[in-house]
XYZ file of C-alpha atoms in Angstrom:
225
model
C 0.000 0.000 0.000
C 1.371 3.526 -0.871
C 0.936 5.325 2.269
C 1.308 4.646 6.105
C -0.820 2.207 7.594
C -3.412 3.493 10.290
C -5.713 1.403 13.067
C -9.238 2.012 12.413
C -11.056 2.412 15.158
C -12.526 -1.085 15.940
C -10.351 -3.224 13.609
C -7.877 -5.313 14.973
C -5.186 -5.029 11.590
C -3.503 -2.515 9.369
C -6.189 -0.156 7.460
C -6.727 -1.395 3.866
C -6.042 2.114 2.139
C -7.624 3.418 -1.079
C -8.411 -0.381 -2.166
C -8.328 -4.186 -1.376
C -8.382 -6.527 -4.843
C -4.843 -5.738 -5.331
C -3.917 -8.515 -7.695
C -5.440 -10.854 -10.508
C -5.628 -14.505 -10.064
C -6.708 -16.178 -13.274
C -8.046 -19.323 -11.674
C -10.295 -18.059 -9.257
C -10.650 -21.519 -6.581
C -7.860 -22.724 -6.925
C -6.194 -21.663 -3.768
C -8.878 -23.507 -1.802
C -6.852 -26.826 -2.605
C -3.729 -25.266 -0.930
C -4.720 -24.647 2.365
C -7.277 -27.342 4.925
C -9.564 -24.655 6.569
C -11.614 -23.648 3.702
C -14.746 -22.078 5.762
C -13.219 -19.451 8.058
C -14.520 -19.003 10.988
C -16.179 -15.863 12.433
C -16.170 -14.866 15.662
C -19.575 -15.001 17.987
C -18.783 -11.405 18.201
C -19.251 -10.820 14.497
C -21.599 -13.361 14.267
C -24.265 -11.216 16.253
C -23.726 -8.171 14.203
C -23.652 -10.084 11.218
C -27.159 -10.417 11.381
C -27.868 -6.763 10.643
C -25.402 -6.624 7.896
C -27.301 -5.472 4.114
C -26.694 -8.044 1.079
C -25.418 -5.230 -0.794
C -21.632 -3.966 -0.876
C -19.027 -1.492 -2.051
C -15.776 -3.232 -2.969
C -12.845 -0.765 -4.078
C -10.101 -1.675 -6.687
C -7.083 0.466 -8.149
C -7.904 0.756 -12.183
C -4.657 2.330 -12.764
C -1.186 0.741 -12.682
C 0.825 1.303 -9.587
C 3.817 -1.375 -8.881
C 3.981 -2.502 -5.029
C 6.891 -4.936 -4.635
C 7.353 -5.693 -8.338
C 3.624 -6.337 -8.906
C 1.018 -4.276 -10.376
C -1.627 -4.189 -8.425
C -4.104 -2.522 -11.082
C -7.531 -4.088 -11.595
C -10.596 -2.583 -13.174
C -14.252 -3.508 -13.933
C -12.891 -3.789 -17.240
C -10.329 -6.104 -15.936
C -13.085 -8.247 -14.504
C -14.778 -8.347 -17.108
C -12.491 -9.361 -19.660
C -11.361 -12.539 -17.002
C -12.708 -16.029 -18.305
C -16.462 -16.312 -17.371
C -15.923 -12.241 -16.255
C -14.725 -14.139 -12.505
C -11.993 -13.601 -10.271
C -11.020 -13.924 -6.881
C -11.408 -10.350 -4.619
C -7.654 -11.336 -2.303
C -5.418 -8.676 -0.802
C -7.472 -7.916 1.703
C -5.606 -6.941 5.056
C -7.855 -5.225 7.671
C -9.828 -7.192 9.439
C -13.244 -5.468 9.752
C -13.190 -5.991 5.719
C -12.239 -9.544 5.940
C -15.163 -10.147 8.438
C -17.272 -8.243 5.878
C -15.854 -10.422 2.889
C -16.725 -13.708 5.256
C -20.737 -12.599 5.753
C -20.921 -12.098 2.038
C -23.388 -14.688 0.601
C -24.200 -16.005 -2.829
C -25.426 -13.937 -5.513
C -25.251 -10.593 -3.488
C -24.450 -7.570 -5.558
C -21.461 -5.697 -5.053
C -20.411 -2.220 -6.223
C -17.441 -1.869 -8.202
C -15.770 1.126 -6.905
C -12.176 2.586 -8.909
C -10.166 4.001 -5.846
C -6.636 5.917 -5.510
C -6.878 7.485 -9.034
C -7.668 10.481 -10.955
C -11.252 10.195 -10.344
C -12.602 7.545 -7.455
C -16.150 6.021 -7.948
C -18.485 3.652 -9.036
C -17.963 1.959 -11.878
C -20.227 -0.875 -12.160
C -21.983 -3.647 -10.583
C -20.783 -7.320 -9.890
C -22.206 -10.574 -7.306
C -20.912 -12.664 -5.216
C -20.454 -16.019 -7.102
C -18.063 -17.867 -4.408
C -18.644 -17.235 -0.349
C -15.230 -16.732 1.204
C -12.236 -19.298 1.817
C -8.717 -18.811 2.449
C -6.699 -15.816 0.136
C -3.718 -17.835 -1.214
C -2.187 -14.673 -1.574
C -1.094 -14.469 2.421
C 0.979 -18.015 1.857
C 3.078 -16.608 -1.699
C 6.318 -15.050 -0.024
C 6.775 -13.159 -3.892
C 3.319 -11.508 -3.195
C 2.985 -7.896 -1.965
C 0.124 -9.454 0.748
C 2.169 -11.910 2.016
C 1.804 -12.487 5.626
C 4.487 -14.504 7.121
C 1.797 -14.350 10.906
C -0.782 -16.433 8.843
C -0.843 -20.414 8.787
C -2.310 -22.226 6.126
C -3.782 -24.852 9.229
C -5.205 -21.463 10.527
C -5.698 -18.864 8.018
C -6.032 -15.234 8.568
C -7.609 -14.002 5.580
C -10.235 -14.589 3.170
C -11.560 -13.721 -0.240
C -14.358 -14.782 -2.505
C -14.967 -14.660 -5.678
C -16.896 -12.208 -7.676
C -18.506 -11.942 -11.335
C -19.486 -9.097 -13.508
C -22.632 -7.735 -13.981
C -23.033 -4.547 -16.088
C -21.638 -1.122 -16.087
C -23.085 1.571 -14.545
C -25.126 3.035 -17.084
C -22.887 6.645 -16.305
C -19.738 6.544 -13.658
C -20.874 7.989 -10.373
C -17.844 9.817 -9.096
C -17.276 10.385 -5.579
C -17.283 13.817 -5.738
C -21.052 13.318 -6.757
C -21.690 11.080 -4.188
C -20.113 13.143 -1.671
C -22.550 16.121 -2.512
C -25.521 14.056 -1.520
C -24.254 12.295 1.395
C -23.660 16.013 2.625
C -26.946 17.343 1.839
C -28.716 14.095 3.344
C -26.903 14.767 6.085
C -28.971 17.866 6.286
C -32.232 16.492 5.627
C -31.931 12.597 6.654
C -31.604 11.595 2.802
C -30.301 7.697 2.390
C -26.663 8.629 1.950
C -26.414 10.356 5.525
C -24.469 7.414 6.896
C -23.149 6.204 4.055
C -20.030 3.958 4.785
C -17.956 5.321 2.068
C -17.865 8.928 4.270
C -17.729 7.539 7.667
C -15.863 4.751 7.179
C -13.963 6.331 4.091
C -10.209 4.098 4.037
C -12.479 0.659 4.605
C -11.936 -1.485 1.432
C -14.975 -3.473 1.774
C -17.972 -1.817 2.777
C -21.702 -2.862 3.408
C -24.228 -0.971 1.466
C -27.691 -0.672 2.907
C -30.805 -1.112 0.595
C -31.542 2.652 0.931
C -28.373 3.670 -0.459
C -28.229 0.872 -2.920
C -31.739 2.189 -4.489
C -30.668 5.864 -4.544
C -27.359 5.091 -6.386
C -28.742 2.937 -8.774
C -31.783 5.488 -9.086
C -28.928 8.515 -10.392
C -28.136 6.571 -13.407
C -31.154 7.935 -15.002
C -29.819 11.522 -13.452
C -27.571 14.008 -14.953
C -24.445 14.676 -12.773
C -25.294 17.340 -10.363
């Protein structure tokens, strides 16, 4: 990650920065021979406030090319969706509030495909759930710029699942657009007022409530204000 790691408040790891799919594995599944727990565990903790969690998401991703120990960690929608069967595996993820988001996720849950750390941040397109989390290979490859040497593969840290394309947004919806309603509904109680992506902003994985799902998908059909 480019910058200096912060705590979040509440997570128990390093803050996942501007994005968490960091690198593209062409075999999404693969992994899940490599390592014996494939159905991480959550904690009763999590567990409990799992239950409230939406079945929608914002998942962030670089879409332009940045090198972090030799490896480009680039990956767009368009990325996705030129992958075989538009599928690959979401790894790279090193905070632990996201990876306890990434373990709740269930099949067929729709994801937004946000472009982070670059010229312009936002949402790019939608994508599901097609795989429910098992163990991120990429925390057992010593080459890999997630590599964590703490993590055993009879005990795994950290998870991923696999996603698959769904469409493009029918017009990018920058942050800077998003950020002008989440301020106003702030104001008047509108369903971006406690919108993850401003009060939880560095979180790579987010959970996206049906309200704000709705209204995002409902300024498609808007011009940019």
């Amino acid at each position: 990650m480019p910058r200096p790691q912060k705590r979040l408040p509440g997570a128990a790891g390093p803050d996942e920065g501007p994005a968490g799919k960091h690198t593209k594995t062409k075999n999404p599944g693969e992994a899940s021979a490599k390592v014996k727990n494939s159905s991480p565990q959550k904690t009763s903790a999590f567990k409990t406030c799992e239950k409230n969690l939406s079945s929608y998401w914002l998942m962030k991703s670089e879409p332009e090319s940045r090198l972090e120990k030799g490896v480009d960690v680039k990956f767009s929608i368009e990325d996705l969706k030129a992958e075989p069967k538009q599928t690959a595996c979401w790894d790279g993820v090193r905070n632990y509030q996201a990876r306890n988001f990434l373990r709740a996720m269930k099949l067929e849950e729709e994801a937004f495909f946000y472009h982070s750390n670059c010229k312009e941040p936002g949402i790019a397109g939608l994508m599901k759930i097609v795989k429910e989390a098992y163990p991120d290979h990429t925390q057992f490859e010593k080459n890999n710029p997630h590599y964590d040497p703490s993590s055993k593969e009879d005990n795994p840290k950290w998870s991923m699942v696999d996603v698959q394309f769904v469409r493009m947004m029918k017009r990018f919806i920058s942050l800077a657009e998003l950020k002008t309603h989440h301020q106003a509904h702030k104001a008047t109680g509108g369903p971006l007022k406690n919108m993850a992506l401003f009060t939880r902003q560095r979180l790579s994985i987010q959970p996206v409530t049906q309200e704000e799902f709705d209204f995002i998908l409902s300024l498609e059909e808007e011009e940019p204000s």
